[in-house]
Tab-separated table of C-alpha atoms in Angstrom:
chain	number	residue	atom	x	y	z
A	15	MET	CA	120.097	155.685	86.168
A	16	ASN	CA	117.763	156.825	83.407
A	17	PRO	CA	119.275	155.838	80.024
A	18	SER	CA	117.316	158.564	78.259
A	19	ALA	CA	118.612	161.286	80.592
A	20	PRO	CA	121.072	163.617	78.913
A	21	ARG	CA	124.705	162.989	79.787
A	22	PRO	CA	126.647	165.848	81.295
A	23	GLU	CA	128.906	167.673	78.881
A	24	PRO	CA	132.568	166.701	79.262
A	25	PRO	CA	134.847	169.565	80.256
A	26	PRO	CA	136.368	171.314	77.258
A	27	LEU	CA	139.746	170.194	76.021
A	28	PRO	CA	142.320	172.981	76.322
A	29	ALA	CA	143.799	174.448	73.154
A	30	LEU	CA	146.719	172.299	72.020
A	31	THR	CA	149.083	172.403	69.085
A	32	ARG	CA	148.716	169.509	66.671
A	33	ALA	CA	152.028	168.118	67.935
A	34	GLU	CA	150.879	168.343	71.577
A	35	ALA	CA	147.690	166.494	70.689
A	36	GLU	CA	149.717	163.813	68.926
A	37	VAL	CA	151.995	163.493	71.978
A	38	LEU	CA	148.989	163.020	74.258
A	39	ASP	CA	147.328	160.518	71.932
A	40	ALA	CA	150.524	158.481	71.617
A	41	TYR	CA	151.258	158.737	75.346
A	42	LEU	CA	147.815	157.418	76.263
A	43	ALA	CA	148.123	154.623	73.706
A	44	VAL	CA	151.462	153.634	75.264
A	45	ALA	CA	149.962	153.801	78.767
A	46	ASP	CA	147.034	151.610	77.679
A	47	LEU	CA	149.444	149.024	76.291
A	48	VAL	CA	151.762	149.076	79.310
A	49	GLY	CA	148.682	148.591	81.484
A	50	ARG	CA	147.788	145.496	79.462
A	51	ILE	CA	151.363	144.218	79.850
A	52	ASN	CA	151.579	144.906	83.612
A	53	PRO	CA	152.170	141.458	85.150
A	54	THR	CA	150.382	142.474	88.350
A	55	ARG	CA	147.165	143.213	86.455
A	56	SER	CA	147.276	140.878	83.422
A	57	GLU	CA	145.934	137.367	83.583
A	58	HIS	CA	146.912	135.958	80.192
A	59	THR	CA	150.272	135.929	78.448
A	60	TYR	CA	148.796	136.168	74.953
A	61	GLY	CA	147.110	139.520	75.594
A	62	ALA	CA	150.265	140.847	77.239
A	63	LEU	CA	152.343	139.595	74.311
A	64	ARG	CA	150.082	141.305	71.772
A	65	ALA	CA	150.240	144.545	73.772
A	66	ALA	CA	154.045	144.320	73.963
A	67	GLN	CA	154.227	143.845	70.197
A	68	ALA	CA	152.019	146.879	69.600
A	69	LEU	CA	154.010	148.940	72.110
A	70	VAL	CA	156.949	149.220	69.721
A	71	SER	CA	155.012	151.121	67.061
A	72	ARG	CA	153.143	153.287	69.586
A	73	ALA	CA	156.398	154.238	71.325
A	74	ALA	CA	157.796	155.208	67.914
A	75	GLU	CA	154.726	157.434	67.334
A	76	LEU	CA	155.347	159.107	70.690
A	77	ARG	CA	159.012	159.616	69.826
A	78	ASP	CA	158.091	161.066	66.439
A	79	ALA	CA	155.572	163.504	67.939
A	80	LEU	CA	158.126	164.731	70.483
A	81	THR	CA	160.765	164.994	67.752
A	82	LEU	CA	158.403	167.114	65.673
A	83	MET	CA	157.774	169.434	68.619
A	84	HIS	CA	161.502	169.780	69.222
A	85	ARG	CA	162.243	170.508	65.551
A	86	ARG	CA	159.537	173.168	65.481
A	87	GLY	CA	161.167	174.910	68.407
A	88	GLU	CA	158.565	173.800	70.940
A	89	SER	CA	161.219	173.261	73.596
A	90	GLU	CA	158.950	173.237	76.661
A	91	LEU	CA	156.066	171.015	77.651
A	92	HIS	CA	153.268	173.043	79.194
A	93	THR	CA	152.631	170.591	81.995
A	94	ALA	CA	149.563	172.233	83.530
A	95	THR	CA	147.786	172.402	80.158
A	96	LEU	CA	148.809	168.873	79.216
A	97	ALA	CA	147.752	167.526	82.632
A	98	HIS	CA	144.345	169.188	82.207
A	99	ALA	CA	144.002	167.641	78.752
A	100	LEU	CA	144.965	164.210	80.097
A	101	ARG	CA	142.275	164.481	82.761
A	102	VAL	CA	139.673	165.422	80.131
A	103	LEU	CA	140.814	162.427	78.049
A	104	ASP	CA	140.346	160.063	81.034
A	105	GLY	CA	144.094	159.742	81.516
A	106	GLU	CA	143.839	158.990	85.229
A	107	ARG	CA	141.765	155.870	84.602
A	108	ARG	CA	143.838	154.857	81.607
A	109	THR	CA	147.154	155.117	83.468
A	110	PHE	CA	145.850	153.400	86.618
A	111	ARG	CA	146.570	149.916	85.234
A	112	VAL	CA	150.256	150.823	84.892
A	113	THR	CA	150.589	150.957	88.691
A	114	ILE	CA	151.102	148.048	91.074
A	115	PRO	CA	147.923	147.300	93.016
A	116	PRO	CA	148.031	147.701	96.794
A	117	GLN	CA	149.068	144.648	98.752
A	118	SER	CA	146.145	142.624	100.030
A	119	PRO	CA	145.923	142.377	103.849
A	120	ASN	CA	146.205	138.539	103.852
């Protein structure tokens, strides 16, 4: 791979309300932390402990963003738009660590 070659442009992020963007940011932060806590993918207790400690504040941010949406009358989540945004934000890779890895054939 040529390091000086131009990188392809990422797909555009769909239009989101500020609250939707905050929900996605907080959701991905929570997913990142849960992935670090996942006992099937973590190797050290200290890193998992630090992630678990940080999870509390990130979950509160997610709750607050959803509360704001609800108070503003945004009663529906536009799942197709939010799923597209999550894909643009590398959500599939970031949520992968939350899953249990496949069983090895041993």
